[in-house]
Amino acid sequence: MFTPLVIINRRLTTAARCKRRVVVTGMGIVCPLGIGVQNAWQALINSKSGITKLTDPEYDKLPCKVATEEALNDANWKPNNETDKRDTGVAVGIGMIDLIDVCTTYEALKKGYNKVSPYFVPRILTNMAAGQISIKYGLRGPNHSVSTACATGAHAIGDAFRFIRGGETSVMICGGAEACISPLAIAAFCRLRALSTNKNDFPYEASRPFDKDRDGFVMGEGAAILVLEELNHALERKANIYAEVLGYGLSGDATHLTAPSEDGTGAILAMDRAVKDAGIETVEITFINAHATSTPLGDGIELKAIESFMGQHSKNVTVSSTKGAHGHLLGAAGNLEAVFTILAIKESVIPPTLNLHNLDTETSLNFAPNIKKNWNTTSRRVALKNAFGFGGTNACLCFAQYNE
């Protein structure tokens, strides 16, 4: 018999029903599965893996400017007049700065003050990705940066959504970027016992969300950028609409620096707030793109939280984690996976969870192990995207099939 972990007041407010509608009109990706939205998506739904073994201590960085250019082209939105530039903002964050840059600059300082680059400070500020995009395209709307560990990308999308819904602007370029892989970062996360180490010779098998043999996450790099737009603004210019953003929820675990609350309260609160913000009922949700990084503790707690929140409706919900295919992009995880969630809605396909062979949790939830799954529903397709970060910060986004 289902027993809820946390009792949530499910009474809906009417506030969410009278706000401006926000839709997704453009997307861009640079990630381990490929460059370009369609390349990455096709690799994902065809059960390809972008995870490889690290052999070189000097790793190439994946700039968010590539993903931004694709997203703007996809949306057919590159404002030229001053009014449109002032009505377009940027919300892009990163999870962590380049640790190697800090170390090498400190070593340079030992050789003399003049050896320190005058660009060092701008390079390590977390808002510089948003600043660079704003400068390059002349965008004078809200300029915002989020840095909330592994929830960064989802928070950036959610904040951008609220800027538009609240009437501050009509268009937002949002998402996250991460170029985090270095020997120091790998060593640091290994010391936390957060990374997978059992499959070093079989990298494609290393990231295995929900599987009983999971032993930690695999770090990934990349960027994903979304163009969000006020609905009437998009309709007036006949923009292509991928999906609608319905709601956004945030919470704090308030328990531990790196571990989620054991009862899943933080995740439940984030999901509940997103659903209430969307003004819908839980029975409308049939797919959840989980945060599930492949850690022994986190994956199990998230599944219990989802089932607790969904209750008897759990049997109608499919849960998937795409991190089995591309690893954990830290600050760019929530936004990359949001793009895949949106494409799942658009294409009516639930992407697979790679390397899921033996589920170690008793649950009535459904899964898509190793191969894609058709998303069959008699009503509109509605999904949640979870993202959680160190420090106990949680975000949940609610996306839906766009209906006029």
Coordinates of C-alpha atoms in Angstrom, one line a residue:
M1 CA 0.0 0.0 0.0
F2 CA 1.3 3.4 -0.9
T3 CA 2.3 5.6 2.1
P4 CA 3.4 9.2 1.4
L5 CA 6.7 10.3 2.8
V6 CA 5.6 13.9 3.2
I7 CA 2.1 15.3 3.4
I8 CA 1.6 18.1 0.9
N9 CA -1.3 20.4 0.6
R10 CA -2.5 20.0 -3.0
R11 CA -4.9 22.9 -3.0
L12 CA -4.3 24.9 -6.3
T13 CA -4.2 28.6 -6.5
T14 CA -5.8 30.6 -9.3
A15 CA -2.7 32.8 -9.6
A16 CA -0.9 30.6 -12.1
R17 CA -3.9 30.7 -14.5
C18 CA -3.8 34.5 -15.1
K19 CA -0.1 34.9 -15.9
R20 CA 1.5 35.4 -19.3
R21 CA 2.2 32.2 -21.1
V22 CA 5.8 31.3 -22.0
V23 CA 6.9 28.9 -24.8
V24 CA 10.2 27.5 -26.1
T25 CA 11.1 28.6 -29.6
G26 CA 14.7 27.8 -30.0
M27 CA 17.4 25.4 -28.6
G28 CA 21.1 24.7 -29.1
I29 CA 23.4 22.0 -27.8
V30 CA 27.1 21.2 -27.4
C31 CA 27.4 18.0 -25.4
P32 CA 29.1 14.6 -25.2
L33 CA 26.4 13.1 -27.5
G34 CA 27.2 15.6 -30.3
I35 CA 27.1 19.2 -31.5
G36 CA 23.7 20.4 -32.5
V37 CA 20.2 19.5 -31.1
Q38 CA 19.2 16.9 -33.7
N39 CA 22.6 15.2 -33.6
A40 CA 22.5 14.8 -29.8
W41 CA 18.8 13.8 -29.8
Q42 CA 19.2 11.2 -32.4
A43 CA 22.2 9.7 -30.6
L44 CA 20.2 9.7 -27.4
I45 CA 17.1 8.0 -28.6
N46 CA 19.2 5.5 -30.6
S47 CA 20.8 4.4 -27.3
K48 CA 24.2 5.8 -28.2
S49 CA 26.7 6.8 -25.5
G50 CA 29.0 9.8 -25.5
I51 CA 31.0 8.7 -22.6
T52 CA 34.7 8.0 -23.2
K53 CA 37.8 7.2 -21.2
L54 CA 40.0 10.2 -20.2
T55 CA 43.5 9.8 -21.6
D56 CA 44.9 13.4 -21.7
P57 CA 45.2 15.8 -18.7
E58 CA 44.6 18.7 -21.0
Y59 CA 40.9 18.7 -22.0
D60 CA 39.2 20.9 -24.7
K61 CA 36.6 23.3 -23.5
L62 CA 33.2 23.4 -25.0
P63 CA 32.1 27.1 -25.4
C64 CA 28.5 28.0 -24.7
K65 CA 28.7 30.5 -27.6
V66 CA 28.2 27.6 -30.1
A67 CA 25.1 26.5 -28.4
T68 CA 23.8 30.0 -28.2
E69 CA 24.3 30.7 -31.9
E70 CA 22.3 27.5 -32.7
A71 CA 19.5 28.4 -30.4
L72 CA 19.1 31.9 -31.8
N73 CA 19.2 30.6 -35.4
D74 CA 16.7 27.9 -34.4
A75 CA 14.4 30.5 -33.0
N76 CA 15.0 32.8 -35.9
W77 CA 15.6 35.6 -33.4
K78 CA 18.5 37.9 -33.7
P79 CA 17.1 41.4 -32.9
N80 CA 18.5 44.3 -34.8
N81 CA 16.4 47.2 -33.6
E82 CA 16.9 48.8 -30.2
T83 CA 13.4 48.0 -28.9
D84 CA 13.8 44.3 -29.6
K85 CA 17.3 44.2 -28.1
R86 CA 16.0 45.9 -24.9
D87 CA 13.2 43.3 -24.8
T88 CA 15.6 40.3 -24.9
G89 CA 17.5 39.2 -21.8
V90 CA 20.0 36.5 -20.9
A91 CA 20.1 34.1 -18.0
V92 CA 23.0 31.7 -18.3
G93 CA 25.0 30.2 -15.4
I94 CA 27.9 27.8 -14.7
G95 CA 28.3 25.4 -11.8
M96 CA 32.0 25.9 -11.0
I97 CA 34.9 27.9 -12.3
D98 CA 38.0 26.5 -14.1
L99 CA 40.1 25.2 -11.2
I100 CA 43.2 24.7 -13.4
D101 CA 43.0 28.4 -14.4
V102 CA 43.1 29.4 -10.7
C103 CA 46.0 27.0 -10.0
T104 CA 48.1 28.1 -12.9
T105 CA 47.5 31.8 -12.2
Y106 CA 48.6 31.3 -8.6
E107 CA 51.8 29.6 -9.9
A108 CA 52.3 32.6 -12.2
L109 CA 52.0 35.0 -9.3
K110 CA 55.0 33.3 -7.6
K111 CA 57.1 34.4 -10.6
G112 CA 55.9 38.0 -10.3
Y113 CA 52.9 40.3 -10.1
N114 CA 53.1 41.1 -13.8
K115 CA 52.7 37.5 -14.7
V116 CA 49.0 37.6 -13.6
S117 CA 46.7 38.1 -16.5
P118 CA 44.5 41.2 -16.3
Y119 CA 41.7 38.9 -17.7
F120 CA 42.0 36.4 -14.8
V121 CA 39.2 37.9 -12.7
P122 CA 36.7 38.1 -15.7
R123 CA 37.6 34.5 -16.6
I124 CA 36.6 33.1 -13.2
L125 CA 33.4 35.2 -12.6
T126 CA 30.3 33.0 -12.9
N127 CA 28.3 35.6 -14.7
M128 CA 30.7 36.0 -17.6
A129 CA 29.0 33.6 -19.9
A130 CA 25.8 35.6 -19.6
G131 CA 27.8 38.8 -20.1
Q132 CA 29.6 37.5 -23.2
I133 CA 26.3 36.5 -24.8
S134 CA 24.7 39.9 -24.0
I135 CA 27.7 41.8 -25.4
K136 CA 28.0 39.7 -28.5
Y137 CA 24.3 40.1 -29.5
G138 CA 23.6 43.5 -28.0
L139 CA 20.9 42.2 -25.7
R140 CA 19.9 44.8 -23.1
G141 CA 17.1 42.9 -21.3
P142 CA 17.6 41.3 -17.9
N143 CA 21.2 40.0 -17.5
H144 CA 21.2 37.3 -15.0
S145 CA 23.5 34.5 -13.8
V146 CA 22.8 31.5 -11.7
S147 CA 25.4 29.3 -9.9
T148 CA 23.6 26.7 -7.8
A149 CA 25.9 23.7 -8.4
C150 CA 24.1 20.9 -10.4
A151 CA 20.8 22.8 -10.4
T152 CA 22.3 25.8 -12.2
G153 CA 20.8 25.1 -15.6
A154 CA 17.3 24.4 -14.4
H155 CA 17.3 27.4 -12.1
A156 CA 18.5 29.6 -15.1
I157 CA 15.5 28.4 -17.2
G158 CA 13.1 28.8 -14.3
D159 CA 14.3 32.3 -13.5
A160 CA 14.1 33.3 -17.2
F161 CA 10.6 31.9 -17.3
R162 CA 9.5 34.1 -14.4
F163 CA 11.1 37.2 -16.0
I164 CA 8.9 36.7 -19.1
R165 CA 5.8 35.7 -17.2
G166 CA 6.1 38.6 -14.9
G167 CA 6.3 41.1 -17.8
E168 CA 9.9 42.2 -17.4
T169 CA 10.8 41.1 -20.9
S170 CA 9.5 39.1 -23.9
V171 CA 12.4 36.9 -24.8
M172 CA 15.1 35.2 -22.7
I173 CA 18.2 33.3 -23.8
C174 CA 18.8 30.9 -20.9
G175 CA 20.7 27.8 -19.9
G176 CA 24.1 26.8 -18.5
A177 CA 27.6 25.8 -19.6
E178 CA 30.2 23.7 -17.9
A179 CA 33.9 23.0 -18.8
C180 CA 34.7 21.3 -15.5
I181 CA 36.9 18.3 -16.4
S182 CA 40.5 18.5 -15.1
P183 CA 42.7 16.3 -13.1
L184 CA 42.1 18.5 -10.0
A185 CA 38.3 18.4 -10.4
I186 CA 38.4 14.6 -11.0
A187 CA 40.5 14.1 -7.9
A188 CA 38.3 16.4 -5.8
F189 CA 35.1 14.6 -6.7
C190 CA 36.8 11.2 -6.2
R191 CA 37.7 12.3 -2.7
L192 CA 34.0 13.0 -2.1
R193 CA 33.4 9.4 -3.4
A194 CA 31.0 10.9 -5.9
L195 CA 32.5 9.5 -9.1
S196 CA 32.2 6.1 -10.7
T197 CA 35.5 4.1 -10.5
N198 CA 34.4 0.5 -11.1
K199 CA 34.1 0.8 -14.9
N200 CA 37.2 2.7 -15.8
D201 CA 38.0 0.2 -18.6
F202 CA 34.3 0.2 -19.8
P203 CA 33.4 3.9 -19.9
Y204 CA 30.1 3.3 -21.8
E205 CA 28.9 1.3 -18.8
A206 CA 30.0 3.6 -16.1
S207 CA 27.0 5.9 -15.8
R208 CA 24.1 3.7 -14.8
P209 CA 21.2 5.6 -13.2
F210 CA 18.9 3.5 -11.0
D211 CA 20.9 0.3 -11.6
K212 CA 21.9 -1.7 -8.6
D213 CA 25.5 -1.7 -9.7
R214 CA 25.8 2.1 -9.9
D215 CA 28.8 3.5 -8.0
G216 CA 28.9 7.2 -8.8
F217 CA 28.5 9.7 -11.6
V218 CA 30.6 10.4 -14.7
M219 CA 31.6 14.0 -15.3
G220 CA 30.7 15.6 -18.6
E221 CA 31.2 19.0 -20.3
G222 CA 29.0 21.1 -22.6
A223 CA 26.3 23.7 -22.9
A224 CA 22.6 23.8 -23.8
I225 CA 20.8 27.1 -24.5
L226 CA 17.0 27.7 -24.8
V227 CA 15.1 30.6 -26.2
L228 CA 12.0 31.3 -24.1
E229 CA 9.4 33.7 -25.4
E230 CA 6.1 35.2 -24.4
L231 CA 3.4 33.4 -26.3
N232 CA 1.8 36.3 -28.2
H233 CA 5.3 37.6 -29.1
A234 CA 6.1 34.2 -30.6
L235 CA 2.7 33.9 -32.4
E236 CA 3.0 37.4 -33.9
R237 CA 6.3 36.5 -35.7
K238 CA 5.1 32.9 -36.5
A239 CA 7.8 31.3 -34.5
N240 CA 8.1 27.5 -34.2
I241 CA 7.0 26.4 -30.8
Y242 CA 8.5 23.3 -29.2
A243 CA 6.6 23.3 -25.9
E244 CA 5.2 25.5 -23.2
V245 CA 6.8 26.2 -19.9
L246 CA 4.0 25.8 -17.3
G247 CA 5.7 26.0 -13.9
Y248 CA 8.8 26.3 -11.8
G249 CA 9.5 25.1 -8.2
L250 CA 12.4 25.6 -5.9
S251 CA 13.3 24.2 -2.4
G252 CA 16.1 23.6 0.0
D253 CA 16.9 20.3 1.7
A254 CA 18.3 22.0 4.8
T255 CA 20.1 18.9 5.9
H256 CA 23.6 18.3 4.4
L257 CA 26.2 19.9 2.2
T258 CA 26.4 17.0 -0.3
A259 CA 23.7 14.5 0.5
P260 CA 20.0 14.9 -0.2
S261 CA 17.5 14.6 2.7
E262 CA 16.8 10.9 3.3
D263 CA 13.0 11.3 3.2
G264 CA 13.2 13.2 -0.1
T265 CA 11.4 16.3 1.3
G266 CA 13.4 18.7 -0.8
A267 CA 12.6 17.0 -4.0
I268 CA 9.0 16.6 -3.1
L269 CA 8.6 20.3 -2.3
A270 CA 10.3 21.4 -5.5
M271 CA 8.0 19.1 -7.6
D272 CA 4.9 20.2 -5.7
R273 CA 5.7 23.9 -6.1
A274 CA 6.3 23.4 -9.8
V275 CA 3.0 21.7 -10.3
K276 CA 1.1 24.2 -8.2
D277 CA 2.8 27.0 -10.1
A278 CA 1.7 25.4 -13.3
G279 CA -1.9 25.2 -12.1
I280 CA -2.3 21.6 -13.0
E281 CA -3.0 18.3 -11.1
T282 CA -0.4 15.5 -10.7
V283 CA -2.5 13.1 -12.8
E284 CA -1.7 15.2 -15.9
I285 CA 2.0 14.3 -15.6
T286 CA 3.1 11.1 -17.3
F287 CA 6.9 11.6 -17.7
I288 CA 9.6 12.7 -15.3
N289 CA 13.2 13.4 -16.5
A290 CA 15.0 12.6 -13.3
H291 CA 18.1 14.2 -11.9
A292 CA 19.4 10.7 -11.1
T293 CA 23.2 11.0 -11.5
S294 CA 24.0 7.3 -10.9
T295 CA 25.0 7.7 -7.2
P296 CA 23.9 4.9 -4.8
L297 CA 22.2 7.3 -2.4
G298 CA 20.7 10.0 -4.6
D299 CA 18.9 7.8 -7.2
G300 CA 17.0 5.8 -4.7
I301 CA 15.9 8.8 -2.7
E302 CA 14.7 10.6 -5.8
L303 CA 12.6 7.6 -6.9
K304 CA 11.0 7.4 -3.4
A305 CA 10.3 11.1 -3.6
I306 CA 8.7 10.8 -7.0
E307 CA 6.5 7.9 -5.9
S308 CA 5.5 9.7 -2.7
F309 CA 4.6 12.8 -4.6
M310 CA 2.7 11.0 -7.4
G311 CA 0.9 8.6 -5.1
Q312 CA -1.5 6.2 -6.8
H313 CA -0.8 7.9 -10.1
S314 CA 2.8 6.5 -10.1
K315 CA 1.8 3.5 -12.2
N316 CA 1.0 5.9 -15.0
V317 CA 4.3 7.8 -14.8
T318 CA 7.5 6.9 -16.7
V319 CA 10.9 8.0 -15.2
S320 CA 14.1 8.3 -17.2
S321 CA 17.6 9.7 -16.7
T322 CA 19.6 10.6 -19.8
K323 CA 22.8 10.8 -17.8
G324 CA 23.5 7.2 -18.7
A325 CA 24.2 8.4 -22.2
H326 CA 26.1 11.7 -21.6
G327 CA 27.2 11.7 -17.9
H328 CA 26.6 14.5 -15.5
L329 CA 27.3 18.0 -16.8
L330 CA 27.0 19.6 -13.4
G331 CA 25.9 23.2 -14.0
A332 CA 24.8 22.4 -17.5
A333 CA 22.9 19.2 -16.6
G334 CA 19.4 20.6 -15.9
N335 CA 19.3 22.7 -19.0
L336 CA 20.7 19.9 -21.3
E337 CA 18.1 17.5 -19.9
A338 CA 15.4 20.1 -20.2
V339 CA 16.1 20.2 -23.9
F340 CA 15.7 16.4 -24.1
T341 CA 12.5 16.7 -22.1
I342 CA 11.1 19.2 -24.5
L343 CA 12.1 17.1 -27.5
A344 CA 10.4 14.1 -25.8
I345 CA 7.2 16.2 -25.6
K346 CA 7.5 17.3 -29.2
E347 CA 8.3 13.9 -30.7
S348 CA 6.2 11.8 -28.3
V349 CA 9.2 9.7 -27.4
I350 CA 10.7 9.0 -24.0
P351 CA 14.5 8.7 -24.1
P352 CA 16.1 5.7 -22.6
T353 CA 18.1 5.2 -19.4
L354 CA 21.3 3.5 -20.6
N355 CA 22.8 0.7 -18.5
L356 CA 19.7 0.1 -16.5
H357 CA 19.6 -3.6 -16.2
N358 CA 18.6 -4.3 -12.5
L359 CA 16.4 -1.8 -10.7
D360 CA 17.2 -2.0 -7.0
T361 CA 14.1 -0.2 -5.8
E362 CA 10.6 -1.6 -5.4
T363 CA 8.3 0.9 -7.1
S364 CA 5.2 1.1 -9.2
L365 CA 6.9 3.7 -11.5
N366 CA 7.7 2.8 -15.1
F367 CA 11.1 3.1 -16.8
A368 CA 12.6 3.1 -20.3
P369 CA 15.7 0.9 -19.8
N370 CA 18.3 1.0 -22.6
I371 CA 15.9 1.7 -25.4
K372 CA 13.5 4.6 -26.2
K373 CA 9.8 4.2 -25.4
N374 CA 6.7 5.6 -27.1
W375 CA 5.0 8.2 -25.0
N376 CA 1.4 7.2 -25.3
T377 CA -1.2 9.3 -23.5
T378 CA -4.8 10.3 -24.3
S379 CA -4.3 13.9 -23.1
R380 CA -1.5 16.5 -23.7
R381 CA 2.0 15.4 -22.9
V382 CA 3.1 17.0 -19.6
A383 CA 6.6 16.4 -18.0
L384 CA 8.6 17.4 -15.0
K385 CA 12.4 18.0 -15.1
N386 CA 14.2 17.6 -11.7
A387 CA 17.6 19.1 -10.9
F388 CA 19.4 19.0 -7.5
G389 CA 22.6 20.5 -6.3
F390 CA 25.2 20.3 -3.5
G391 CA 24.2 22.6 -0.7
G392 CA 20.7 21.1 -0.8
T393 CA 19.4 23.3 -3.6
N394 CA 16.6 21.8 -5.7
A395 CA 14.7 22.9 -8.9
C396 CA 11.8 21.4 -10.9
L397 CA 10.5 22.6 -14.2
C398 CA 7.1 21.7 -15.7
F399 CA 6.9 21.5 -19.5
A400 CA 3.9 20.7 -21.6
Q401 CA 2.8 20.1 -25.2
Y402 CA 1.7 23.4 -26.6
N403 CA -2.0 23.7 -27.3
E404 CA -3.6 26.9 -28.6

